[in-house]
Short mmCIF file of C-alpha atoms and ligand atoms in Angstrom, two decimals:
data_model
loop_
_atom_site.label_atom_id
_atom_site.label_comp_id
_atom_site.label_asym_id
_atom_site.label_seq_id
_atom_site.Cartn_x
_atom_site.Cartn_y
_atom_site.Cartn_z
CA UNK A 254 250.59 168.14 56.24
CA UNK A 255 246.88 167.44 56.74
CA UNK A 256 245.93 163.96 57.97
CA UNK A 257 243.00 163.75 55.57
CA UNK A 258 242.56 165.84 52.48
CA UNK A 259 239.69 165.63 50.02
CA UNK A 260 240.34 167.20 46.66
CA UNK A 261 237.44 167.73 44.28
CA UNK A 262 235.85 164.52 45.58
CA UNK A 263 232.93 163.41 43.47
CA UNK A 264 230.56 160.46 43.86
CA UNK A 265 227.62 159.36 41.75
CA UNK A 266 225.23 156.47 42.16
CA UNK A 267 224.24 155.76 38.57
CA UNK A 268 222.87 159.01 37.22
CA UNK A 269 222.55 160.68 40.60
CA UNK A 270 225.46 162.88 41.56
CA UNK A 271 225.52 162.75 45.35
CA UNK A 272 228.86 164.47 45.99
CA UNK A 273 229.66 167.20 43.49
CA UNK A 274 233.00 168.75 44.27
CA UNK A 275 234.12 168.37 47.86
CA UNK A 276 237.44 169.81 48.93
CA UNK A 277 238.34 169.65 52.57
CA UNK A 278 241.45 169.38 54.62
CA UNK A 279 241.70 168.04 58.16
CA UNK A 280 244.77 168.63 60.31
CA UNK A 281 246.05 166.40 63.06
CA UNK A 282 244.02 166.79 66.22
CA UNK A 283 241.24 168.72 64.56
CA UNK A 284 237.64 167.90 65.43
CA UNK A 285 235.30 168.72 62.58
CA UNK A 286 231.54 168.62 62.73
CA UNK A 287 229.60 168.13 59.54
CA UNK A 288 226.03 169.38 59.49
CA UNK A 289 223.46 169.54 56.74
CA UNK A 290 220.02 168.45 55.66
CA UNK A 291 219.10 164.81 55.13
CA UNK A 292 220.29 163.60 51.76
CA UNK A 293 222.99 166.24 51.40
CA UNK A 294 225.69 163.56 51.13
CA UNK A 295 227.27 163.61 54.61
CA UNK A 296 227.27 159.84 55.07
CA UNK A 297 228.45 159.29 51.52
CA UNK A 298 231.42 161.56 52.15
CA UNK A 299 232.47 159.62 55.28
CA UNK A 300 231.94 156.30 53.50
CA UNK A 301 234.17 157.47 50.66
CA UNK A 302 236.91 158.39 53.12
CA UNK A 303 236.74 154.87 54.61
CA UNK A 304 236.46 153.42 51.07
CA UNK A 305 233.16 151.72 51.87
CA UNK A 306 232.17 153.59 48.71
CA UNK A 307 234.56 154.06 45.82
CA UNK A 308 234.74 157.73 44.78
CA UNK A 309 233.79 158.47 41.17
CA UNK A 310 236.22 161.36 40.84
CA UNK A 311 238.72 163.55 42.63
CA UNK A 312 241.22 162.32 45.18
CA UNK A 313 241.52 161.51 48.88
CA UNK A 314 244.91 161.93 50.53
CA UNK A 315 245.83 160.29 53.82
CA UNK A 316 249.04 161.70 55.27
CA UNK A 317 249.84 162.95 51.77
CA UNK A 318 249.29 159.60 50.04
CA UNK A 319 246.51 159.17 47.51
CA UNK A 320 244.38 156.30 48.82
CA UNK A 321 243.03 155.61 45.35
CA UNK A 322 246.46 154.44 44.23
CA UNK A 323 246.66 150.81 43.17
CA UNK A 324 249.33 149.93 45.71
CA UNK A 325 247.21 150.80 48.76
CA UNK A 326 246.86 148.14 51.44
CA UNK A 327 243.13 148.54 52.04
CA UNK A 328 243.05 146.70 55.37
CA UNK A 329 245.96 148.63 56.79
CA UNK A 330 244.43 151.92 55.67
CA UNK A 331 240.99 151.17 57.11
CA UNK A 332 242.51 150.21 60.44
CA UNK A 333 244.04 153.70 60.59
CA UNK A 334 240.79 155.46 59.81
CA UNK A 335 238.15 154.21 62.23
CA UNK A 336 234.46 154.53 61.61
CA UNK A 337 231.58 154.66 64.07
CA UNK A 338 228.11 154.06 62.66
CA UNK A 339 224.65 155.26 63.60
CA UNK A 340 223.49 151.63 63.96
CA UNK A 341 226.62 150.56 65.97
CA UNK A 342 227.25 147.56 63.68
CA UNK A 343 228.72 145.43 66.45
CA UNK A 344 229.37 141.75 65.84
CA UNK A 345 226.34 140.07 67.38
CA UNK A 346 228.06 136.72 67.86
CA UNK A 347 230.81 138.16 70.04
CA UNK A 348 231.10 139.65 73.50
CA UNK A 349 232.15 143.25 73.99
CA UNK A 350 235.70 142.06 74.60
CA UNK A 351 235.78 139.86 71.49
CA UNK A 352 234.39 142.73 69.41
CA UNK A 353 237.47 144.71 70.38
CA UNK A 354 239.90 141.81 69.98
CA UNK A 355 239.04 140.28 66.59
CA UNK A 356 240.25 143.17 64.43
CA UNK A 357 243.50 143.48 66.34
CA UNK A 358 244.26 139.80 65.90
CA UNK A 359 243.12 139.44 62.27
CA UNK A 360 244.19 142.78 60.84
CA UNK A 361 247.05 144.01 63.01
CA UNK A 362 248.30 140.48 63.75
CA UNK A 363 248.61 141.17 67.46
CA UNK A 364 248.95 138.25 69.86
CA UNK A 365 245.68 137.31 71.53
CA UNK A 366 246.76 138.14 75.08
CA UNK A 367 248.18 141.47 73.98
CA UNK A 368 244.98 142.23 72.06
CA UNK A 369 242.84 141.38 75.11
CA UNK A 370 244.94 143.67 77.27
CA UNK A 371 244.41 146.53 74.81
CA UNK A 372 240.71 145.68 74.49
CA UNK A 373 240.33 145.97 78.28
CA UNK A 374 242.10 149.33 78.22
CA UNK A 375 239.89 150.83 75.52
CA UNK A 376 236.71 149.37 77.04
CA UNK A 377 237.63 150.88 80.37
CA UNK A 378 238.27 154.19 78.61
CA UNK A 379 234.65 154.25 77.37
CA UNK A 380 233.36 153.07 80.75
CA UNK A 381 232.41 149.58 79.60
CA UNK A 382 234.96 147.44 81.43
CA UNK A 383 232.20 145.93 83.54
CA UNK A 384 230.45 144.60 80.49
CA UNK A 385 233.28 142.85 78.68
CA UNK A 386 231.40 139.54 78.76
CA UNK A 387 228.10 140.88 77.51
CA UNK A 388 226.87 140.29 73.98
CA UNK A 389 225.50 143.27 72.03
CA UNK A 390 221.92 141.96 72.45
CA UNK A 391 222.31 142.37 76.20
CA UNK A 392 223.39 146.02 76.05
CA UNK A 393 221.50 149.30 75.73
CA UNK A 394 222.00 151.53 72.68
CA UNK A 395 224.38 153.88 74.47
CA UNK A 396 226.41 150.96 75.78
CA UNK A 397 226.58 149.42 72.31
CA UNK A 398 227.82 152.65 70.81
CA UNK A 399 230.51 152.93 73.48
CA UNK A 400 231.67 149.40 72.68
CA UNK A 401 231.69 150.31 68.98
CA UNK A 402 233.89 153.31 69.77
CA UNK A 403 236.18 151.04 71.82
CA UNK A 404 236.38 148.59 68.91
CA UNK A 405 237.65 151.41 66.71
CA UNK A 406 240.06 152.71 69.36
CA UNK A 407 241.59 149.25 69.75
CA UNK A 408 242.97 149.56 66.22
CA UNK A 409 245.01 152.66 67.18
CA UNK A 410 243.42 154.80 64.48
CA UNK A 411 244.96 158.09 63.37
CA UNK A 412 241.53 159.52 62.64
CA UNK A 413 237.97 158.49 63.50
CA UNK A 414 234.88 159.13 61.42
CA UNK A 415 231.53 159.30 63.23
CA UNK A 416 228.31 159.03 61.22
CA UNK A 417 225.50 160.36 63.42
CA UNK A 418 226.65 158.30 66.41
CA UNK A 419 223.81 159.43 68.66
CA UNK A 420 220.91 159.53 66.21
CA UNK A 421 219.67 156.03 66.97
CA UNK A 422 219.80 156.53 70.74
CA UNK A 423 217.10 157.30 73.26
CA UNK A 424 217.58 160.87 74.51
CA UNK A 425 218.81 159.79 77.94
CA UNK A 426 221.69 157.86 76.37
CA UNK A 427 222.97 160.59 74.09
CA UNK A 428 224.95 162.22 76.87
CA UNK A 429 227.09 159.19 77.74
CA UNK A 430 228.21 158.78 74.12
CA UNK A 431 228.86 162.49 73.58
CA UNK A 432 230.86 162.44 76.82
CA UNK A 433 233.12 159.72 75.47
CA UNK A 434 233.52 161.60 72.19
CA UNK A 435 234.42 164.79 74.02
CA UNK A 436 237.09 162.97 75.99
CA UNK A 437 238.55 161.63 72.74
CA UNK A 438 238.54 165.13 71.27
CA UNK A 439 240.29 166.45 74.39
CA UNK A 440 243.00 163.83 74.15
CA UNK A 441 243.91 164.88 70.64
CA UNK A 442 242.17 162.44 68.28
CA UNK A 443 241.50 163.67 64.76
CA UNK A 444 237.75 163.37 64.27
CA UNK A 445 235.16 164.04 61.60
CA UNK A 446 231.70 163.92 63.12
CA UNK A 447 228.47 164.00 61.15
CA UNK A 448 225.95 165.13 63.72
CA UNK A 449 222.63 166.73 64.47
CA UNK A 450 223.83 167.53 67.99
CA UNK A 451 224.40 171.25 67.56
CA UNK A 452 225.71 171.58 71.12
CA UNK A 453 228.52 169.15 70.28
CA UNK A 454 229.26 171.01 67.05
CA UNK A 455 229.35 174.31 68.95
CA UNK A 456 231.23 173.33 72.08
CA UNK A 457 233.58 170.52 71.08
CA UNK A 458 234.57 170.94 67.44
CA UNK A 459 237.21 173.28 66.07
CA UNK A 460 235.45 173.66 62.76
CA UNK A 461 231.97 173.16 61.42
CA UNK A 462 231.16 172.25 57.85
CA UNK A 463 227.76 172.87 56.38
CA UNK A 464 226.91 170.64 53.43
CA UNK A 465 224.04 170.99 51.03
CA UNK A 466 223.20 168.99 47.89
CA UNK A 467 226.63 167.43 47.61
CA UNK A 468 228.79 170.50 48.11
CA UNK A 469 230.48 172.15 51.08
CA UNK A 470 228.62 175.42 51.41
CA UNK A 471 230.49 176.82 54.39
CA UNK A 472 233.53 175.75 56.36
CA UNK A 473 234.37 177.87 59.37
CA UNK A 474 234.76 178.05 63.14
CA UNK A 475 231.70 177.14 65.20
CA UNK A 476 231.28 180.69 66.37
CA UNK A 477 231.08 182.03 62.82
CA UNK A 478 228.77 179.27 61.59
CA UNK A 479 226.36 179.54 64.50
CA UNK A 480 226.51 183.29 65.21
CA UNK A 481 226.97 184.95 61.85
CA UNK A 482 227.12 182.52 58.95
CA UNK A 483 228.20 184.13 55.69
CA UNK A 484 226.13 182.04 53.31
CA UNK A 485 222.37 182.48 53.06
CA UNK A 486 221.85 178.69 52.74
CA UNK A 487 223.60 178.11 56.07
CA UNK A 488 221.48 180.78 57.71
CA UNK A 489 218.32 179.29 56.32
CA UNK A 490 219.25 175.75 57.44
CA UNK A 491 220.13 176.83 60.96
CA UNK A 492 217.08 179.01 61.44
CA UNK A 493 214.87 176.19 60.24
CA UNK A 494 216.77 173.79 62.48
CA UNK A 495 216.49 175.86 65.65
CA UNK A 496 212.89 176.89 65.10
CA UNK A 497 211.65 173.31 65.31
CA UNK B 293 200.23 81.23 59.78
CA UNK B 294 197.05 82.85 58.49
CA UNK B 295 195.47 82.38 61.93
CA UNK B 296 198.01 84.71 63.55
CA UNK B 297 196.86 88.14 64.67
CA UNK B 298 198.43 91.35 63.38
CA UNK B 299 200.68 91.68 66.40
CA UNK B 300 201.71 88.07 66.30
CA UNK B 301 202.75 88.52 62.70
CA UNK B 302 204.70 91.66 63.58
CA UNK B 303 206.44 89.82 66.36
CA UNK B 304 207.13 86.91 64.05
CA UNK B 305 208.76 89.21 61.50
CA UNK B 306 210.86 90.89 64.13
CA UNK B 307 212.07 87.58 65.57
CA UNK B 308 212.72 86.16 62.14
CA UNK B 309 214.24 89.13 60.40
CA UNK B 310 215.61 91.51 63.04
CA UNK B 311 219.10 91.39 61.48
CA UNK B 312 217.59 92.75 58.25
CA UNK B 313 215.89 95.62 60.05
CA UNK B 314 219.02 96.40 62.03
CA UNK B 315 221.26 96.56 58.98
CA UNK B 316 218.53 98.62 57.29
CA UNK B 317 218.61 101.11 60.15
CA UNK B 318 222.40 101.20 60.10
CA UNK B 319 222.64 101.77 56.35
CA UNK B 320 219.87 104.38 56.34
CA UNK B 321 221.36 106.32 59.24
CA UNK B 322 224.90 106.09 57.92
CA UNK B 323 223.97 107.34 54.46
CA UNK B 324 221.64 110.04 55.80
CA UNK B 325 224.19 111.30 58.30
CA UNK B 326 227.29 111.30 56.10
CA UNK B 327 225.26 112.56 53.15
CA UNK B 328 223.90 115.46 55.20
CA UNK B 329 227.35 116.41 56.51
CA UNK B 330 228.95 116.20 53.05
CA UNK B 331 225.96 117.99 51.53
CA UNK B 332 226.39 120.73 54.11
CA UNK B 333 230.04 121.15 53.13
CA UNK B 334 229.17 121.25 49.42
CA UNK B 335 226.40 123.74 50.15
CA UNK B 336 228.76 125.85 52.25
CA UNK B 337 231.24 126.15 49.40
CA UNK B 338 228.55 126.88 46.80
CA UNK B 339 226.69 129.31 49.07
CA UNK B 340 229.87 131.19 49.96
CA UNK B 341 231.01 131.37 46.32
CA UNK B 342 227.62 132.68 45.24
CA UNK B 343 227.80 135.52 47.77
CA UNK B 344 231.30 136.77 46.89
CA UNK B 345 230.75 140.45 46.17
CA UNK B 346 231.95 141.94 42.91
CA UNK B 347 232.14 145.54 41.91
CA UNK B 348 232.80 147.26 38.64
CA UNK B 349 236.24 148.05 40.02
CA UNK B 350 237.37 144.43 39.99
CA UNK B 351 239.44 143.18 37.07
CA UNK B 352 237.65 141.76 34.03
CA UNK B 353 239.29 138.39 34.58
CA UNK B 354 238.04 138.09 38.14
CA UNK B 355 234.55 139.10 37.13
CA UNK B 356 234.43 136.74 34.15
CA UNK B 357 235.73 133.84 36.21
CA UNK B 358 233.18 134.48 38.94
CA UNK B 359 230.38 134.74 36.40
CA UNK B 360 231.27 131.31 34.99
CA UNK B 361 231.55 129.71 38.44
CA UNK B 362 228.26 131.29 39.47
CA UNK B 363 226.55 129.95 36.37
CA UNK B 364 227.78 126.44 37.15
CA UNK B 365 226.55 126.79 40.75
CA UNK B 366 223.10 127.93 39.66
CA UNK B 367 222.83 125.15 37.06
CA UNK B 368 223.80 122.58 39.70
CA UNK B 369 221.27 123.91 42.20
CA UNK B 370 218.42 124.12 39.71
CA UNK B 371 219.01 120.70 38.16
CA UNK B 372 219.32 118.82 41.45
CA UNK B 373 216.41 120.57 43.09
CA UNK B 374 214.27 120.19 40.00
CA UNK B 375 214.52 116.42 39.54
CA UNK B 376 213.58 113.56 41.91
CA UNK B 377 216.42 112.00 43.86
CA UNK B 378 215.22 108.57 42.69
CA UNK B 379 215.92 109.55 39.07
CA UNK B 380 219.22 111.17 40.05
CA UNK B 381 220.23 107.96 41.78
CA UNK B 382 219.36 105.85 38.77
CA UNK B 383 221.03 108.17 36.25
CA UNK B 384 224.21 108.62 38.31
CA UNK B 385 224.48 104.98 39.28
CA UNK B 386 223.80 103.40 35.90
CA UNK B 387 225.42 106.20 33.95
CA UNK B 388 228.56 106.86 35.90
CA UNK B 389 229.21 104.26 38.58
CA UNK B 390 228.11 101.17 36.64
CA UNK B 391 231.35 100.60 34.76
CA UNK B 392 233.40 101.19 37.89
CA UNK B 393 233.70 98.66 40.64
CA UNK B 394 232.25 100.73 43.43
CA UNK B 395 230.68 99.87 46.75
CA UNK B 396 226.96 100.52 46.46
CA UNK B 397 226.93 102.38 49.78
CA UNK B 398 229.64 104.76 48.57
CA UNK B 399 227.58 105.45 45.46
CA UNK B 400 224.55 106.06 47.68
CA UNK B 401 226.56 108.42 49.86
CA UNK B 402 227.74 110.36 46.79
CA UNK B 403 224.20 110.68 45.42
CA UNK B 404 222.70 111.87 48.70
CA UNK B 405 225.58 114.34 49.23
CA UNK B 406 225.23 115.92 45.81
CA UNK B 407 221.45 116.10 46.14
CA UNK B 408 221.57 117.58 49.65
CA UNK B 409 224.32 120.01 48.59
CA UNK B 410 221.94 121.67 46.13
CA UNK B 411 219.37 122.34 48.86
CA UNK B 412 221.99 123.30 51.42
CA UNK B 413 223.56 125.83 49.02
CA UNK B 414 220.32 127.78 48.93
CA UNK B 415 219.76 127.44 52.68
CA UNK B 416 223.27 128.71 53.39
CA UNK B 417 223.01 131.54 50.89
CA UNK B 418 219.77 132.59 52.57
CA UNK B 419 221.50 132.44 55.95
CA UNK B 420 224.37 134.61 54.72
CA UNK B 421 222.10 137.20 53.12
CA UNK B 422 219.96 137.43 56.25
CA UNK B 423 222.84 138.72 58.38
CA UNK B 424 222.43 142.46 58.25
CA UNK B 425 224.94 144.30 56.09
CA UNK B 426 225.87 146.62 58.94
CA UNK B 427 228.01 143.98 60.62
CA UNK B 428 229.89 143.39 57.38
CA UNK B 429 230.51 147.12 57.07
CA UNK B 430 231.61 147.25 60.69
CA UNK B 431 234.14 144.51 59.97
CA UNK B 432 235.35 146.18 56.78
CA UNK B 433 235.66 149.51 58.56
CA UNK B 434 238.32 148.10 60.90
CA UNK B 435 240.18 146.52 57.99
CA UNK B 436 238.88 142.96 58.01
CA UNK B 437 238.83 141.31 54.59
CA UNK B 438 235.80 139.65 53.02
CA UNK B 439 237.18 136.24 53.97
CA UNK B 440 237.85 137.24 57.60
CA UNK B 441 234.42 138.83 57.84
CA UNK B 442 232.79 135.66 56.55
CA UNK B 443 234.64 133.25 58.82
CA UNK B 444 234.55 135.34 62.01
CA UNK B 445 231.30 137.27 61.79
CA UNK B 446 228.83 136.20 59.12
CA UNK B 447 229.08 132.41 58.88
CA UNK B 448 228.94 131.68 62.64
CA UNK B 449 225.67 133.60 62.83
CA UNK B 450 224.32 132.35 59.52
CA UNK B 451 224.95 128.72 60.43
CA UNK B 452 223.38 129.15 63.85
CA UNK B 453 220.30 130.69 62.25
CA UNK B 454 219.89 127.92 59.69
CA UNK B 455 220.40 125.06 62.17
CA UNK B 456 216.66 124.21 62.05
CA UNK B 457 216.82 123.95 58.24
CA UNK B 458 219.99 121.85 58.38
CA UNK B 459 218.29 119.53 60.86
CA UNK B 460 215.30 119.38 58.59
CA UNK B 461 217.51 118.27 55.69
CA UNK B 462 218.86 115.48 57.88
CA UNK B 463 215.35 114.32 58.72
CA UNK B 464 214.32 114.51 55.07
CA UNK B 465 217.38 112.43 54.16
CA UNK B 466 216.51 109.73 56.70
CA UNK B 467 213.19 109.32 54.93
CA UNK B 468 214.34 109.92 51.37
CA UNK B 469 217.16 107.40 51.38
CA UNK B 470 214.28 104.96 50.85
CA UNK B 471 214.30 105.85 47.15
CA UNK B 472 217.82 104.43 46.87
CA UNK B 473 216.27 100.95 46.72
CA UNK B 474 216.08 101.56 42.95
CA UNK B 475 219.80 100.97 42.74
CA UNK B 476 219.71 98.20 45.33
CA UNK B 477 221.00 99.95 48.42
CA UNK B 478 220.19 97.81 51.47
CA UNK B 479 218.55 100.63 53.40
CA UNK B 480 215.57 100.29 55.69
CA UNK B 481 212.82 100.28 53.03
CA UNK B 482 214.71 97.74 50.92
CA UNK B 483 215.16 95.47 53.94
CA UNK B 484 211.52 95.76 54.99
CA UNK B 485 210.46 94.71 51.52
CA UNK B 486 212.79 91.70 51.70
CA UNK B 487 211.40 90.77 55.12
CA UNK B 488 207.84 91.07 53.84
CA UNK B 489 208.49 88.95 50.76
CA UNK B 490 208.69 85.34 51.84
CA UNK B 491 205.47 85.25 53.87
CA UNK B 492 203.72 88.12 52.03
CA UNK B 493 203.37 90.10 55.26
CA UNK B 494 203.59 93.49 53.54
CA UNK B 495 201.28 95.37 55.87
CA UNK B 496 203.10 94.14 58.97
CA UNK B 497 206.59 94.60 57.63
CA UNK B 498 206.00 98.13 56.38
CA UNK B 499 204.26 99.04 59.62
CA UNK B 500 207.43 98.03 61.44
CA UNK B 501 209.42 100.18 58.98
CA UNK B 502 207.09 103.14 59.53
CA UNK B 503 207.49 102.91 63.30
CA UNK B 504 211.26 102.68 62.97
CA UNK B 505 211.40 105.69 60.60
CA UNK B 506 209.30 107.70 63.01
CA UNK B 507 211.46 106.82 66.00
CA UNK B 508 214.58 107.74 64.04
CA UNK B 509 213.33 111.13 62.82
CA UNK B 510 211.70 111.98 66.15
CA UNK B 511 214.88 111.20 68.10
CA UNK B 512 217.06 113.13 65.67
CA UNK B 513 214.76 116.15 65.84
CA UNK B 514 214.97 116.16 69.66
CA UNK B 515 218.75 115.83 69.66
CA UNK B 516 219.11 118.69 67.17
CA UNK B 517 216.89 120.90 69.32
CA UNK B 518 219.23 120.20 72.25
CA UNK B 519 222.29 121.07 70.20
CA UNK B 520 220.68 124.33 69.09
CA UNK B 521 220.05 125.28 72.68
CA UNK B 522 223.68 124.49 73.53
CA UNK B 523 224.87 126.71 70.68
CA UNK B 524 222.96 129.69 72.03
CA UNK B 525 225.12 129.69 75.13
CA UNK B 526 224.17 131.20 78.45
CA UNK B 527 221.40 133.75 78.49
CA UNK B 528 223.04 135.70 81.28
CA UNK B 529 226.42 137.32 81.57
CA UNK B 530 228.66 138.14 84.47
CA UNK B 531 229.38 141.69 85.43
CA UNK B 532 233.07 142.03 85.80
CA UNK B 533 232.85 143.19 89.39
CA UNK B 534 235.80 141.69 91.20
CA UNK B 535 238.38 139.27 89.99
CA UNK B 536 239.19 137.96 93.44
CA UNK B 537 235.81 137.84 95.10
CA UNK B 538 233.24 135.84 93.16
CA UNK B 539 230.52 137.18 95.41
CA UNK B 540 231.02 140.58 93.84
CA UNK B 541 230.02 139.27 90.46
CA UNK B 542 226.57 140.20 89.38
CA UNK B 543 224.69 137.87 87.08
CA UNK B 544 222.46 139.66 84.70
CA UNK B 545 219.73 137.97 82.78
CA UNK B 546 218.58 140.36 80.14
CA UNK B 547 216.71 139.25 77.09
CA UNK B 548 219.22 136.90 75.60
CA UNK B 549 217.96 134.98 72.65
N1 ATP C 674 224.07 153.10 47.65
C1 ATP C 674 223.33 154.11 47.15
N2 ATP C 674 222.72 154.00 45.96
C2 ATP C 674 221.98 155.00 45.45
N3 ATP C 674 221.79 156.19 46.06
C3 ATP C 674 222.37 156.38 47.25
C4 ATP C 674 223.17 155.36 47.86
N4 ATP C 674 223.62 155.83 49.05
C5 ATP C 674 223.13 157.07 49.17
N5 ATP C 674 222.37 157.42 48.09
C6 ATP C 674 221.69 158.70 47.88
O1 ATP C 674 222.64 159.72 48.07
C7 ATP C 674 222.05 160.85 48.69
C8 ATP C 674 222.90 161.26 49.86
O2 ATP C 674 222.84 160.25 50.85
P1 ATP C 674 223.61 160.34 52.24
O3 ATP C 674 223.25 159.13 52.99
O4 ATP C 674 225.04 160.60 51.99
O5 ATP C 674 222.95 161.61 52.88
P2 ATP C 674 223.11 162.17 54.35
O6 ATP C 674 223.53 163.58 54.23
O7 ATP C 674 223.97 161.28 55.16
O8 ATP C 674 221.63 162.13 54.88
P3 ATP C 674 221.07 161.73 56.34
O9 ATP C 674 221.15 162.94 57.19
O10 ATP C 674 219.64 161.35 56.06
O11 ATP C 674 221.87 160.59 56.85
C9 ATP C 674 220.65 160.46 49.06
O12 ATP C 674 219.77 161.05 48.12
C10 ATP C 674 220.63 158.96 48.93
O13 ATP C 674 219.38 158.52 48.49
MG1 MG C 675 223.64 159.90 56.75
#
C-alpha cells in the first residue's frame, strides 16, 4: 500500500484552477523530486497534502485512509506528515531546542524531559547540537533550515514534504542542507521534495515528477527524465533550465 | 497671604494639603494601573476573538456565531474609541451605577477598564497580525492547533512587540483619569482643585499637580523600558561545548534584537 496517494486531486483559488487532475502514488521509503516552472502548482500540491490548503476535488489517501474524511484527527495526521518550508518558519520566540520540543509536548503529549531527549537526538542528527540554546535570529539560513528539519523529525513523521528547502539559502549553505536531506533519504524516510536542485533530483531521488500548469506531465526515474524524457514539455523545460 | 511669593504659596499648599495630594496620587495610580491591566485582558480576549480564522469549510453555525461576536466586538471598539472617556464616565455612572450602591473607585476602575479595552483590542489585533504567517503555518504543519499556536508562538511575540503601546496606554491612563472628576472620583486633578479652592491658589495648586503628573508618567515610562529590556533576554547564547567544563563554552554575541 502506498504511504501517500493522490487521486484526481484538484484545487482552485476562486476561478483559477491551480491543480487540475493530479494522480500520484508514493511508496514507503521512496524519495520523489518534483520539478516544474514557477506557478505550476508544486507548492499548492504539497500544501494540499499537509492540509494547509483544502483540496477542491479528488482525494488524498494516507496509508489507505482518505484524509478528507470527517473523522480525521487533523493534528495527529499533520504530525505524521512533516513539512519543511522555503522560509524555515521557525518559532522566533524559542531556542532551537524549544522549537523541537513544543510540538512533541503539545501534539504528541510527550513528557518534557523525554521530548528534550528526543530533541537533542534529532538536533545532533542534523549537526545542530551545539546550537540548542540559540534563537533563530542568531542562526544562519542553513542552520535555521537544519533546525526546521529537526523540528519535523522530532514528531516521528512517516513522510516529509520539502518545499524548495534550499531556495532561500546563500549558495555556500545549500550543501549542508542537501547533505542532511540525503542522509534522511539514505535512512529510509519517505520524502517528496519540490526542488530546483537538479543534482539532488538526479542523484538522490528514486523518481522525478515534472509538473506544468497544474498537471503531472511526466513521472519517471531520474535517468529517464534527465537523459531521454518522453514528453516534449519536459524536454523543453529542462533544456531551458540547463541553458541558463 | 497675598505678599507670599509663588514658591512660598506652593510650599504653603504642600504643607497644608499634602494628604490631599497623596490620596490623589494613590487613587490616580490605582485606577490607572488596575484599569490598564483589566483593559489589557479585555483587549486580549477581543483581539484574539477577532483573529479566529474561519473558512468556508466550517459549519454554518460556527460561522454565524463568530460573525455575531465579531460584530459586537467591532461595535464596542468603535463606540468606545469614538467618544470621550469623560462622557463615557458620566453616561455609565449616572445611567448604570447610580441606582446601585457602588464604591466610586470601583465605578472608575470599570470605566477605565472598558475604555482601555477598546484601544487594547486594536493594539493586540495589530500585534497578532504582524507576526508573519509562516510561523503559524510551521506550527500547523507539526499538528499544533490554532489555540496552541496562539498561546505558544503568536501571543508571546505579539505581546512583546506591543509592549511600548501597552506602556503608552498606561501613561495615557495616568493622565486621563483626570476626567473622572466629573463623577467625583478623588483622583489627583480633583484633589488639586480642592486644595486650590479655599485660598484661590489655582495656579500654584495646578502647577504642583502638573509636576506630580510628569514625575509619575516619566517614572512609569522608565520602568517599562527596563521591563522591555528584561523581556528580550540575553543577546548572546552559549555554545553547547562541554557539559562538565564551563571553560569550553563559547559565548556568541550575534545580532540579537
Ligand atoms: N492562496 C492563493 N490564492 C490565490 N492564488 C494562489 C494562492 N496560492 C497560490 N496561488 C496561485 O497558484 C499558482 C500556483 O502556485 P504555487 O505556489 O503552487 O506554484 P509553484 O509551482 O510552487 O511555484 P514556485 O516555483 O514559484 O514556488 C500560482 O499562479 C499562484 O499565483
Ligand atoms: Mg512554490
